[in-house]
Short mmCIF file of C-alpha atoms and ligand atoms in Angstrom, two decimals:
data_model
loop_
_atom_site.label_atom_id
_atom_site.label_comp_id
_atom_site.label_asym_id
_atom_site.label_seq_id
_atom_site.Cartn_x
_atom_site.Cartn_y
_atom_site.Cartn_z
CA MET X 1 -6.54 -11.15 -17.21
CA LYS X 2 -3.52 -9.10 -18.26
CA ILE X 3 -1.99 -6.66 -15.78
CA GLY X 4 0.22 -3.66 -16.52
CA PHE X 5 2.32 -1.52 -14.21
CA ILE X 6 3.34 1.96 -15.28
CA GLY X 7 6.24 2.45 -12.90
CA ALA X 8 8.22 -0.60 -11.92
CA GLY X 9 9.43 0.34 -8.44
CA LYS X 10 8.85 -1.01 -4.93
CA MET X 11 5.05 -1.01 -4.91
CA ALA X 12 4.67 -2.33 -8.47
CA GLN X 13 7.06 -5.18 -7.73
CA ALA X 14 5.35 -5.95 -4.41
CA LEU X 15 1.98 -6.20 -6.14
CA ALA X 16 3.39 -8.21 -9.04
CA ARG X 17 5.05 -10.64 -6.63
CA GLY X 18 1.79 -11.04 -4.70
CA LEU X 19 -0.19 -11.71 -7.86
CA ILE X 20 2.30 -14.32 -9.06
CA ASN X 21 2.64 -16.03 -5.66
CA SER X 22 -1.13 -16.23 -5.30
CA GLY X 23 -1.26 -18.22 -8.54
CA ARG X 24 -3.95 -15.84 -9.77
CA ILE X 25 -1.84 -14.32 -12.56
CA THR X 26 1.24 -15.77 -14.25
CA ALA X 27 4.31 -13.58 -14.72
CA ASP X 28 4.03 -13.68 -18.52
CA ASN X 29 0.63 -11.94 -18.21
CA ILE X 30 2.19 -8.95 -16.43
CA ILE X 31 4.07 -6.08 -18.08
CA ALA X 32 5.86 -3.17 -16.39
CA SER X 33 7.36 0.05 -17.71
CA SER X 34 9.99 2.47 -16.51
CA PRO X 35 12.08 5.11 -18.29
CA LYS X 36 15.51 4.18 -19.72
CA ARG X 37 17.25 6.07 -16.89
CA ASP X 38 15.69 3.63 -14.39
CA GLU X 39 16.74 0.40 -16.12
CA VAL X 40 17.53 -1.15 -12.73
CA PHE X 41 13.80 -1.39 -11.92
CA LEU X 42 13.12 -3.21 -15.17
CA ASP X 43 16.01 -5.62 -14.49
CA GLN X 44 14.34 -6.43 -11.15
CA CYS X 45 11.02 -7.00 -12.94
CA LYS X 46 12.67 -9.24 -15.53
CA ALA X 47 14.08 -11.30 -12.66
CA LEU X 48 10.46 -11.85 -11.53
CA GLY X 49 9.64 -13.06 -15.05
CA LEU X 50 7.63 -9.98 -16.06
CA ASN X 51 7.56 -8.46 -19.53
CA THR X 52 9.11 -5.01 -19.57
CA THR X 53 9.15 -1.92 -21.78
CA HIS X 54 10.16 1.74 -21.80
CA ASP X 55 6.90 2.58 -23.58
CA ASN X 56 3.96 3.39 -21.24
CA ALA X 57 1.44 3.19 -24.10
CA GLU X 58 2.59 -0.40 -24.79
CA VAL X 59 1.65 -1.30 -21.21
CA VAL X 60 -1.88 -0.04 -21.86
CA GLN X 61 -2.14 -1.88 -25.19
CA LYS X 62 -1.12 -5.16 -23.53
CA SER X 63 -3.23 -4.91 -20.34
CA ASP X 64 -6.80 -5.11 -19.06
CA VAL X 65 -5.93 -3.54 -15.70
CA VAL X 66 -3.32 -0.75 -15.69
CA PHE X 67 -1.72 0.24 -12.39
CA LEU X 68 -0.34 3.80 -12.18
CA ALA X 69 2.57 3.04 -9.87
CA VAL X 70 4.68 6.16 -10.39
CA LYS X 71 5.41 8.91 -7.88
CA PRO X 72 2.59 11.52 -7.67
CA VAL X 73 4.70 14.12 -9.46
CA HIS X 74 4.84 11.90 -12.57
CA VAL X 75 1.12 11.10 -12.77
CA SER X 76 -0.02 13.89 -15.09
CA LYS X 77 2.79 13.28 -17.62
CA VAL X 78 2.08 9.54 -17.61
CA ALA X 79 -1.67 10.08 -17.90
CA SER X 80 -1.28 12.28 -20.96
CA GLU X 81 1.07 9.68 -22.51
CA ILE X 82 -1.35 6.79 -22.07
CA ALA X 83 -4.62 8.66 -22.78
CA PRO X 84 -4.60 7.96 -26.58
CA ALA X 85 -4.14 4.21 -25.97
CA LEU X 86 -6.90 3.91 -23.35
CA SER X 87 -10.37 2.55 -24.05
CA LYS X 88 -13.42 1.96 -21.85
CA GLU X 89 -12.30 -1.66 -21.55
CA HIS X 90 -9.31 -0.68 -19.42
CA LEU X 91 -9.46 -0.38 -15.66
CA VAL X 92 -6.94 2.22 -14.43
CA VAL X 93 -5.81 1.72 -10.84
CA SER X 94 -3.79 4.56 -9.33
CA ILE X 95 -1.70 4.02 -6.19
CA ALA X 96 -0.24 7.55 -6.26
CA LEU X 97 -0.37 9.36 -2.93
CA GLY X 98 -2.75 12.31 -2.77
CA ILE X 99 -3.89 12.33 -6.42
CA THR X 100 -7.69 12.37 -6.51
CA ILE X 101 -9.90 10.31 -8.80
CA ARG X 102 -11.33 13.48 -10.31
CA ASN X 103 -7.81 14.70 -11.07
CA ILE X 104 -6.91 11.46 -12.85
CA GLU X 105 -10.25 11.29 -14.66
CA SER X 106 -9.68 14.83 -15.94
CA LEU X 107 -6.39 13.73 -17.55
CA LEU X 108 -7.88 10.67 -19.29
CA PRO X 109 -10.57 10.21 -21.96
CA THR X 110 -14.15 10.71 -20.69
CA LYS X 111 -15.72 7.70 -18.96
CA SER X 112 -12.33 6.16 -18.16
CA ARG X 113 -12.72 3.63 -15.37
CA VAL X 114 -10.46 4.87 -12.55
CA VAL X 115 -9.80 3.37 -9.12
CA ARG X 116 -7.69 5.02 -6.42
CA VAL X 117 -5.82 2.81 -3.98
CA MET X 118 -3.83 3.52 -0.87
CA PRO X 119 -1.63 0.46 -0.29
CA ASN X 120 1.22 0.10 2.21
CA THR X 121 4.72 -1.38 2.14
CA PRO X 122 4.01 -4.63 4.05
CA SER X 123 2.45 -5.65 0.72
CA VAL X 124 6.04 -6.69 -0.06
CA VAL X 125 5.64 -9.58 2.42
CA ARG X 126 1.95 -10.11 1.56
CA ALA X 127 0.81 -8.52 4.82
CA GLY X 128 -0.36 -5.23 3.34
CA ALA X 129 -3.44 -3.18 4.15
CA SER X 130 -5.02 -1.41 1.17
CA ALA X 131 -8.13 0.70 0.84
CA PHE X 132 -9.56 1.64 -2.53
CA ALA X 133 -12.19 4.03 -3.89
CA MET X 134 -14.09 3.66 -7.15
CA GLY X 135 -14.31 6.33 -9.84
CA SER X 136 -17.51 7.64 -11.42
CA ALA X 137 -17.33 5.49 -14.59
CA CYS X 138 -16.52 2.17 -12.89
CA ARG X 139 -18.80 -0.75 -13.70
CA ASP X 140 -20.39 -3.48 -11.63
CA GLY X 141 -17.70 -6.02 -10.86
CA ASP X 142 -14.78 -3.55 -10.99
CA ALA X 143 -14.62 -3.30 -7.19
CA GLU X 144 -14.55 -7.08 -6.95
CA THR X 145 -11.73 -7.27 -9.51
CA VAL X 146 -9.65 -4.73 -7.59
CA GLU X 147 -10.38 -6.40 -4.25
CA LYS X 148 -9.27 -9.77 -5.65
CA LEU X 149 -6.04 -8.33 -7.06
CA LEU X 150 -5.13 -6.38 -3.91
CA SER X 151 -6.01 -9.20 -1.55
CA THR X 152 -3.15 -11.22 -3.05
CA VAL X 153 -0.83 -8.94 -1.03
CA GLY X 154 -2.91 -8.58 2.15
CA PHE X 155 -6.13 -7.04 3.43
CA ALA X 156 -8.11 -4.92 0.94
CA VAL X 157 -11.30 -2.94 1.48
CA GLU X 158 -13.44 -0.51 -0.54
CA VAL X 159 -14.00 2.91 1.05
CA PRO X 160 -15.51 6.21 -0.10
CA GLU X 161 -12.77 8.43 -1.54
CA ILE X 162 -13.15 10.85 1.37
CA HIS X 163 -11.56 8.15 3.55
CA ILE X 164 -8.43 7.74 1.42
CA ASP X 165 -6.49 10.57 3.15
CA PRO X 166 -7.27 9.22 6.64
CA VAL X 167 -6.27 5.75 5.39
CA THR X 168 -2.99 7.31 4.23
CA GLY X 169 -2.47 8.77 7.71
CA LEU X 170 -3.18 5.44 9.39
CA SER X 171 -2.20 2.36 7.36
CA GLY X 172 -0.36 4.05 4.47
CA SER X 173 2.08 5.80 6.80
CA GLY X 174 1.60 3.46 9.76
CA PRO X 175 4.35 0.98 8.93
CA SER X 176 6.94 3.72 9.54
CA TYR X 177 5.41 4.43 12.98
CA MET X 178 5.49 0.75 13.84
CA PHE X 179 9.13 0.39 12.71
CA ALA X 180 9.95 3.15 15.19
CA VAL X 181 7.98 1.30 17.89
CA ILE X 182 9.91 -1.90 17.16
CA GLU X 183 13.19 0.01 17.28
CA GLY X 184 12.24 1.66 20.58
CA LEU X 185 11.21 -1.63 22.20
CA ALA X 186 14.43 -3.26 20.99
CA ASP X 187 16.52 -0.36 22.33
CA GLY X 188 14.77 -0.84 25.68
CA GLY X 189 15.63 -4.54 25.58
CA VAL X 190 19.27 -3.74 24.85
CA LYS X 191 19.30 -1.21 27.70
CA VAL X 192 18.24 -3.90 30.17
CA GLY X 193 20.80 -6.38 28.89
CA LEU X 194 19.44 -8.29 25.87
CA PRO X 195 21.60 -8.85 22.78
CA ARG X 196 20.53 -6.53 19.93
CA ASP X 197 19.42 -9.22 17.45
CA LEU X 198 17.35 -11.03 20.07
CA ALA X 199 15.76 -7.76 21.25
CA LEU X 200 14.79 -6.86 17.67
CA LYS X 201 13.21 -10.25 17.02
CA LEU X 202 11.29 -10.21 20.30
CA ALA X 203 10.02 -6.69 19.59
CA ALA X 204 8.88 -7.55 16.05
CA TYR X 205 7.19 -10.81 17.09
CA THR X 206 5.47 -8.97 19.93
CA LEU X 207 3.86 -6.52 17.50
CA LEU X 208 2.97 -9.30 15.09
CA GLY X 209 1.42 -11.39 17.88
CA ALA X 210 -0.54 -8.49 19.36
CA ALA X 211 -1.92 -7.60 15.90
CA LYS X 212 -2.90 -11.23 15.25
CA MET X 213 -4.68 -11.43 18.61
CA VAL X 214 -6.77 -8.34 17.80
CA LEU X 215 -7.66 -9.68 14.34
CA GLU X 216 -8.21 -13.34 15.21
CA THR X 217 -10.00 -13.05 18.56
CA GLY X 218 -12.09 -10.01 17.69
CA ILE X 219 -11.62 -8.90 21.32
CA HIS X 220 -11.24 -5.14 21.88
CA PRO X 221 -7.56 -4.19 22.39
CA ALA X 222 -8.39 -2.48 25.69
CA GLN X 223 -9.71 -5.81 26.99
CA LEU X 224 -6.66 -7.69 25.72
CA LYS X 225 -4.45 -5.11 27.46
CA ASP X 226 -6.37 -5.50 30.72
CA ASP X 227 -6.03 -9.27 30.45
CA VAL X 228 -2.21 -9.14 30.53
CA GLN X 229 -1.97 -6.64 33.39
CA SER X 230 -2.01 -8.39 36.73
CA PRO X 231 -2.30 -6.26 39.90
CA ALA X 232 1.05 -4.62 40.70
CA GLY X 233 2.63 -6.68 37.87
CA SER X 234 5.38 -5.54 35.54
CA SER X 235 3.05 -4.80 32.56
CA VAL X 236 1.02 -2.19 34.41
CA TYR X 237 4.24 -0.50 35.53
CA GLY X 238 5.40 -0.38 31.90
CA MET X 239 2.00 0.85 30.78
CA HIS X 240 2.06 3.67 33.33
CA LYS X 241 5.32 4.90 31.72
CA LEU X 242 3.76 4.76 28.23
CA GLU X 243 0.67 6.65 29.34
CA SER X 244 2.81 9.24 31.19
CA GLY X 245 4.48 9.86 27.82
CA GLY X 246 1.08 10.24 26.16
CA LEU X 247 1.43 7.19 23.90
CA LYS X 248 -2.14 7.05 22.58
CA GLY X 249 -2.42 10.81 22.18
CA VAL X 250 0.86 10.90 20.26
CA LEU X 251 -0.33 8.11 17.94
CA MET X 252 -3.57 9.99 17.34
CA ASP X 253 -1.58 13.15 16.57
CA ALA X 254 0.59 11.20 14.12
CA VAL X 255 -2.40 9.85 12.19
CA GLU X 256 -3.98 13.31 12.10
CA ALA X 257 -0.74 15.02 10.96
CA ALA X 258 -0.14 12.49 8.18
CA THR X 259 -3.78 12.74 7.08
CA ASN X 260 -3.54 16.53 6.86
CA ARG X 261 -0.29 16.22 4.92
CA SER X 262 -1.94 13.84 2.46
CA ARG X 263 -4.90 16.24 2.08
CA ALA X 264 -2.48 19.09 1.35
CA THR X 265 -0.69 17.00 -1.32
CA GLY X 266 -3.95 16.46 -3.15
P1 NAD R 1 9.47 3.87 -6.62
O1 NAD R 1 10.35 5.09 -6.68
O2 NAD R 1 10.03 2.63 -6.03
O3 NAD R 1 8.96 3.53 -8.10
C1 NAD R 1 8.52 4.51 -9.01
C2 NAD R 1 8.65 3.92 -10.40
O4 NAD R 1 8.15 4.86 -11.34
C3 NAD R 1 10.10 3.63 -10.84
O5 NAD R 1 10.15 2.37 -11.47
C4 NAD R 1 10.39 4.73 -11.86
O6 NAD R 1 11.34 4.33 -12.83
C5 NAD R 1 9.02 4.86 -12.47
N1 NAD R 1 8.82 6.07 -13.26
C6 NAD R 1 9.23 7.35 -13.03
N2 NAD R 1 8.81 8.16 -14.03
C7 NAD R 1 8.12 7.38 -14.91
C8 NAD R 1 7.46 7.61 -16.14
N3 NAD R 1 7.40 8.84 -16.67
N4 NAD R 1 6.88 6.57 -16.76
C9 NAD R 1 6.91 5.33 -16.23
N5 NAD R 1 7.53 5.04 -15.06
C10 NAD R 1 8.12 6.05 -14.41
O7 NAD R 1 8.13 4.33 -5.87
P2 NAD R 1 7.09 3.42 -5.03
O8 NAD R 1 7.49 3.43 -3.59
O9 NAD R 1 6.88 2.14 -5.74
O10 NAD R 1 5.80 4.35 -5.12
C11 NAD R 1 4.96 4.30 -6.26
C12 NAD R 1 3.64 4.97 -5.90
O11 NAD R 1 3.07 4.27 -4.82
C13 NAD R 1 3.80 6.43 -5.47
O12 NAD R 1 2.84 7.24 -6.10
C14 NAD R 1 3.55 6.39 -3.99
O13 NAD R 1 2.89 7.56 -3.55
C15 NAD R 1 2.63 5.20 -3.85
N6 NAD R 1 2.71 4.56 -2.54
C16 NAD R 1 3.89 4.14 -2.05
C17 NAD R 1 3.91 3.57 -0.78
C18 NAD R 1 5.21 3.13 -0.19
O14 NAD R 1 5.20 2.91 1.02
N7 NAD R 1 6.28 2.96 -0.98
C19 NAD R 1 2.75 3.40 -0.04
C20 NAD R 1 1.55 3.82 -0.61
C21 NAD R 1 1.54 4.39 -1.87
#
C-alpha cells in the first residue's frame, strides 16, 4: 500500500514514523507534500526517508491512501487542487480539526471515499488515541484499513461522526490538559522540596502508571482511587484539596468547552 501526506508537519510526521516503525509500510512507499515556503517540513520528511514533493496532485497520483494533514484553513484549497487527480480507488483520510465529512465530500468528485480522523499528539511517541468516522462512499474494508494504519501510532477506534467533536474535546485536546496536570504536580513537588527534574519525572510516571492501571486492570478508576486511600492517610488529605477545588467538575467543563469550540469551528 502506498501512503501520501498532503501537509508534512507534526501530525503527518508522527503518523509516518509510526507506520515505518511498525514495519507495516516502508519509507519509500510514503510521499509527503508541503509548499516551497515550508521546505523545512520536507527536509524533516526526507530525514525519515520519505519521498517529498511540492505538488499535492503528485501525492494523490502516487498513493492509495491520502492523508489531508494540513491546517483546517487550507483544506478547501488543497481539496480543489487534488480533486482532478482523485479516483474512486483513493481513500482520503482527513485529520483536519472541525472539517466535516460532508464538507470534504462536497469539495471532491462524487463518491470519493472520505474518512475523518481526530488524532492526538502522543501519536508522536506511538501512544496516541484516535477516533475516526467513515464517509458515505466508503467501502467494506476501509474502516479496517484506517484502523490498521492509525493503530501503528496508538489506540484507534471507529465512531459515528457526531462523536468526533466530543472526541476532540476529550482526547484531541486532552494532552494539553494533562501537561498542565503534570506541571502542577511537579510544581507541588518542588514546593515541598524535591528537585525540579525529579519532580517532573515522578509526576509524568504517576500519570502514565495511573493510566496503565485503568487500561490493564479494567477496574473502575473510582475503585482504584479508593484502594490507595487509607483511613486518615496522606492521599485522602490530598484528594480533599483536589475536590475542594472542583477537580472533576473543572475537567468536565474543559471537555465541554473544547467540544463546543470544535463544533463552532465546523
Ligand atoms: P503543522 O503546522 O505541523 O503542519 C501543517 C503542514 O501543512 C505543514 O507541513 C505545511 O507546510 C503544510 N501545508 C500548508 N499549506 C499547504 C498546502 N496548501 N498544501 C500542502 N501542504 C500545506 O500542523 P499539524 O499540527 O501537523 O496539524 C495538521 C492537522 O492535524 C490540522 O488540521 C490539525 O487540526 C490536525 N490535528 C492536529 C493535532 C495536534 O495536536 N497537532 C491534533 C489533532 C488534529
